[in-house]
Short mmCIF file of C-alpha atoms and ligand atoms in Angstrom, two decimals:
data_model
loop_
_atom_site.label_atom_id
_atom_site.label_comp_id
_atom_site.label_asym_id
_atom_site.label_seq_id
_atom_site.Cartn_x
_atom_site.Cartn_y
_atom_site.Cartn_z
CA UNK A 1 94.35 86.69 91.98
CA UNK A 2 94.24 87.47 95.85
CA UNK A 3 96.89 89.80 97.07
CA UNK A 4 99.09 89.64 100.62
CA UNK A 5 97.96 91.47 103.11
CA UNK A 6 98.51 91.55 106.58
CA UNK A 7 94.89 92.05 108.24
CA UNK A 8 91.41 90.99 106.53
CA UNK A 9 88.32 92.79 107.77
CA UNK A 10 85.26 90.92 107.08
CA UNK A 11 81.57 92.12 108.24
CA UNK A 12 78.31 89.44 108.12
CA UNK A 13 76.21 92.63 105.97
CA UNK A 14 76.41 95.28 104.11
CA UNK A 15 74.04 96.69 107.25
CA UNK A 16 77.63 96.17 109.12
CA UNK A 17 79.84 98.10 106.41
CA UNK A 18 79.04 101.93 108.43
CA UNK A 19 80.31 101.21 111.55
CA UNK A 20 83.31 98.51 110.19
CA UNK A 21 84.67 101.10 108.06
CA UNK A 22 85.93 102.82 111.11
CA UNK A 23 88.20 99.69 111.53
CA UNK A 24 90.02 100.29 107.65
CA UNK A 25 90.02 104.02 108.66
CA UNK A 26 92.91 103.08 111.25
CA UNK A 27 94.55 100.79 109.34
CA UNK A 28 95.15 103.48 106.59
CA UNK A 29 96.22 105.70 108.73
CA UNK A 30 98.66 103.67 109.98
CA UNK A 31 99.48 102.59 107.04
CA UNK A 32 98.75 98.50 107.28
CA UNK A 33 97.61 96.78 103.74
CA UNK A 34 94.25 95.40 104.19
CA UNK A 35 90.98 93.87 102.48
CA UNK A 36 87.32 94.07 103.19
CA UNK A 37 85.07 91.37 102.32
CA UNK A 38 81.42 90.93 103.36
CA UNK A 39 80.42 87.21 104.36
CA UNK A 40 78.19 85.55 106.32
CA UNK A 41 78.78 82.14 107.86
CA UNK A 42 74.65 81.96 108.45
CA UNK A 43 73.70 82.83 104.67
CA UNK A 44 76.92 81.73 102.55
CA UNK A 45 78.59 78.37 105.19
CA UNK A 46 80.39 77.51 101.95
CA UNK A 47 82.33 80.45 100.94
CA UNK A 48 83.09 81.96 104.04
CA UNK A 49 84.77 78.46 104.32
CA UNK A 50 86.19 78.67 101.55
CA UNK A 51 87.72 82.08 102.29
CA UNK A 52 89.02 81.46 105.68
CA UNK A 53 91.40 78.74 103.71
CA UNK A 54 92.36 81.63 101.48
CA UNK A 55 93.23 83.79 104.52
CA UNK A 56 95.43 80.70 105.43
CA UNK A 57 97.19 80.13 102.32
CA UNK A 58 98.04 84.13 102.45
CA UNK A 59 99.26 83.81 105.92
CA UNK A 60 97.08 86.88 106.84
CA UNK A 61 98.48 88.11 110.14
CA UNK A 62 94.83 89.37 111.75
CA UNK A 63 91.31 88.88 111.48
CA UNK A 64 88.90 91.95 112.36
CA UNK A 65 85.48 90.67 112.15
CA UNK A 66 81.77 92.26 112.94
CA UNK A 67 78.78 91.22 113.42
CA UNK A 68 75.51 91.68 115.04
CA UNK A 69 72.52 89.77 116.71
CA UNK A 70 73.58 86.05 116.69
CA UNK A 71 76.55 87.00 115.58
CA UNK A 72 78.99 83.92 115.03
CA UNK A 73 80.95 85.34 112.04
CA UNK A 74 84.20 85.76 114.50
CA UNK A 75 83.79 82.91 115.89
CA UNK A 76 84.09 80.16 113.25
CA UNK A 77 86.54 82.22 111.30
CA UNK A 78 88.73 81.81 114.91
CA UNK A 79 87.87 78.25 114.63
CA UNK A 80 89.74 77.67 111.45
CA UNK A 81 92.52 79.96 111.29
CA UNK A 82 95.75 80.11 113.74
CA UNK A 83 96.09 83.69 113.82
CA UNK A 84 94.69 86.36 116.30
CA UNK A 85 90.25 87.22 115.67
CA UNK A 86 89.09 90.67 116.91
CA UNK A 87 85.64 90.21 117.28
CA UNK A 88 83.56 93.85 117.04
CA UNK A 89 79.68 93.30 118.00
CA UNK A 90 77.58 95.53 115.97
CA UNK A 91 74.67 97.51 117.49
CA UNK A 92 71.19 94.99 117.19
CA UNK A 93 67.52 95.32 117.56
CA UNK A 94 68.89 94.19 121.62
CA UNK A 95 71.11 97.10 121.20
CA UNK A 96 73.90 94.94 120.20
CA UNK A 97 74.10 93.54 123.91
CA UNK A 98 73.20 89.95 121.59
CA UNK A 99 75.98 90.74 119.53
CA UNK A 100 78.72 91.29 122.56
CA UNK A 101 77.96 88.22 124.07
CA UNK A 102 77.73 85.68 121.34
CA UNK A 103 81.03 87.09 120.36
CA UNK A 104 82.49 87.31 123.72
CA UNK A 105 81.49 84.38 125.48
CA UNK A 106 83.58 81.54 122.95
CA UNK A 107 84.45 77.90 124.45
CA UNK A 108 88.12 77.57 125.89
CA UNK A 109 90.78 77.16 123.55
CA UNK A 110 89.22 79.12 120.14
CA UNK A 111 89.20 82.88 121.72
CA UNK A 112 87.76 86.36 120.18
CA UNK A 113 89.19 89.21 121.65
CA UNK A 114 86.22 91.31 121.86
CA UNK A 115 85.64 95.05 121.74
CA UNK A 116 83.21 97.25 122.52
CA UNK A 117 79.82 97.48 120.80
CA UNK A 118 80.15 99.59 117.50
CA UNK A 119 83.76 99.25 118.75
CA UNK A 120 85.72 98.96 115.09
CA UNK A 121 87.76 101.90 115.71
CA UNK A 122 89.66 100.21 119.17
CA UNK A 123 89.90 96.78 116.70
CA UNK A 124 91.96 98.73 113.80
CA UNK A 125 93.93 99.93 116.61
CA UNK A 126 94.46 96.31 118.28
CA UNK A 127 95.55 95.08 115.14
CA UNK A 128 97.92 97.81 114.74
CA UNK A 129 99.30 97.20 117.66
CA UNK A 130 99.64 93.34 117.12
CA UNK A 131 101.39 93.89 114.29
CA UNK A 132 103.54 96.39 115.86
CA UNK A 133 105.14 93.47 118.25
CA UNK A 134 107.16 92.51 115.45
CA UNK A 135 107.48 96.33 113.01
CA UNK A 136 109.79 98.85 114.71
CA UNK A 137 108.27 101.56 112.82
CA UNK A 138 104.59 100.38 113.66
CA UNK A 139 105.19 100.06 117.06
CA UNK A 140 106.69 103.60 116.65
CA UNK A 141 103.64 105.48 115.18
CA UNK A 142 101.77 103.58 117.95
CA UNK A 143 104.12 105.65 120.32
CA UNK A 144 103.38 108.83 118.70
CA UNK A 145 99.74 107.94 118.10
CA UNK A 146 99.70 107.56 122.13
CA UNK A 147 101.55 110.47 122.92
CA UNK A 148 99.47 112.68 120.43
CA UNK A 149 95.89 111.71 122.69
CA UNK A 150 98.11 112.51 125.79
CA UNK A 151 98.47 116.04 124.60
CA UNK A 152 95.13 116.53 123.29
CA UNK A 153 93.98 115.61 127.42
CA UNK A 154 96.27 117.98 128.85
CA UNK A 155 95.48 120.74 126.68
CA UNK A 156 92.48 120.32 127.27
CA UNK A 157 92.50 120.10 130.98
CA UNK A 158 94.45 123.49 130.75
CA UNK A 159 91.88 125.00 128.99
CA UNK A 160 89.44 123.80 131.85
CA UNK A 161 91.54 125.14 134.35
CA UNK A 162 91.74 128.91 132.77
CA UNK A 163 88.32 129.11 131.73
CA UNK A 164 86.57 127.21 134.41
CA UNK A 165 83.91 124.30 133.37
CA UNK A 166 81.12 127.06 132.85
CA UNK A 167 82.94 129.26 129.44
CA UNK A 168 84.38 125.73 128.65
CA UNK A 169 81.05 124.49 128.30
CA UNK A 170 79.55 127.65 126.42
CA UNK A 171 82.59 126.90 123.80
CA UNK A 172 82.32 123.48 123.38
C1 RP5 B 201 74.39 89.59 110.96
O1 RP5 B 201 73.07 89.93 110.97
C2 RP5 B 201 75.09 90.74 110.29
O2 RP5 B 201 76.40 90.84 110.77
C3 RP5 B 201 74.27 91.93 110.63
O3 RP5 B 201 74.81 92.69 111.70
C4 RP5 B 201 72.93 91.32 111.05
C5 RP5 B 201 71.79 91.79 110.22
O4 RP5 B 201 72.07 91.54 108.85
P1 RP5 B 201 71.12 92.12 107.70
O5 RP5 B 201 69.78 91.47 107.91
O6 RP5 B 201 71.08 93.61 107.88
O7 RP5 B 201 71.76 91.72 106.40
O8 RP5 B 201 74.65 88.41 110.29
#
């Protein structure tokens, strides 16, 4: 039997599966239940149908989807369900530049919201932060995850500023 869970990540390969895993990364950090599936709407029509009526019976929350060259996976999946798509084009034989814009450029009314190329990392984190509009404590570790890269900068600019950029660079 399917289980609940709030975000489904779903890739158009196994070829997909390195750079998607980045995605799930985030999410268990954060916590967030999740499922992976490999589809594709090119080579199997019929059961990614099929399983974008299963992601509406569950009431799945969000959709993180990659693919690369004509890469249409996020798109029909945002044509059939009512909840948000993050689209993540996957580097391509055109260097994924394919991928970005047959993800990003959808007809008005059914949109993707695209990140960048290889970008599965930022969509875990847009999910999570989706989410977090209605989870307190989400929206809290989003606070902390926030403040935690602030600190990281500033450190690091005061380490530039006592060593000066050459001895930074010979320790980096
Ligand atoms: C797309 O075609 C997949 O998302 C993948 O990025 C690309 C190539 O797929 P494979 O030929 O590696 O299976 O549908």
């Amino acid at each position: 039997m399917e289980k609940n869970v709030d975000v489904a990540i779903i890739m158009g390969s196994d070829s997909d599966l390195s750079v998607m895993q980045n995605a799930a990364k985030v999410l268990e950090d954060f916590g967030i239940s999740y499922e992976m599936t490999i589809l594709s709407v090119h080579r199997c029509p019929d059961e990614a149908a099929k399983y974008a009526k299963s992601l509406n019976d569950r009431k799945v929350k969000v959709i993180i989807a990659g693919a690369g060259g004509a890469a249409h996976l996020p798109g029909v999946f945002a044509a059939q369900v009512p909840c948000p798509v993050i689209g993540v084009p996957i580097h391509s034989k055109l260097d994924g530049v394919d991928s970005l814009y047959s993800i990003v450029q959808m007809p008005s009314g059914i949109p993707v919201a695209t990140v960048a190329v290889d970008g599965a990392k930022n969509a875990g984190i847009l999910a999570t932060t989706i989410l977090a509009t209605s989870d307190d404590i989400l929206r809290n570790k989003i606070i902390d995850y926030k403040k935690s890269m602030e600190s990281a900068v500033l450190s690091k600019n005061d380490k530039l500023q006592k060593l000066g950029y050459k001895e930074y660079l010979n320790q980096m």
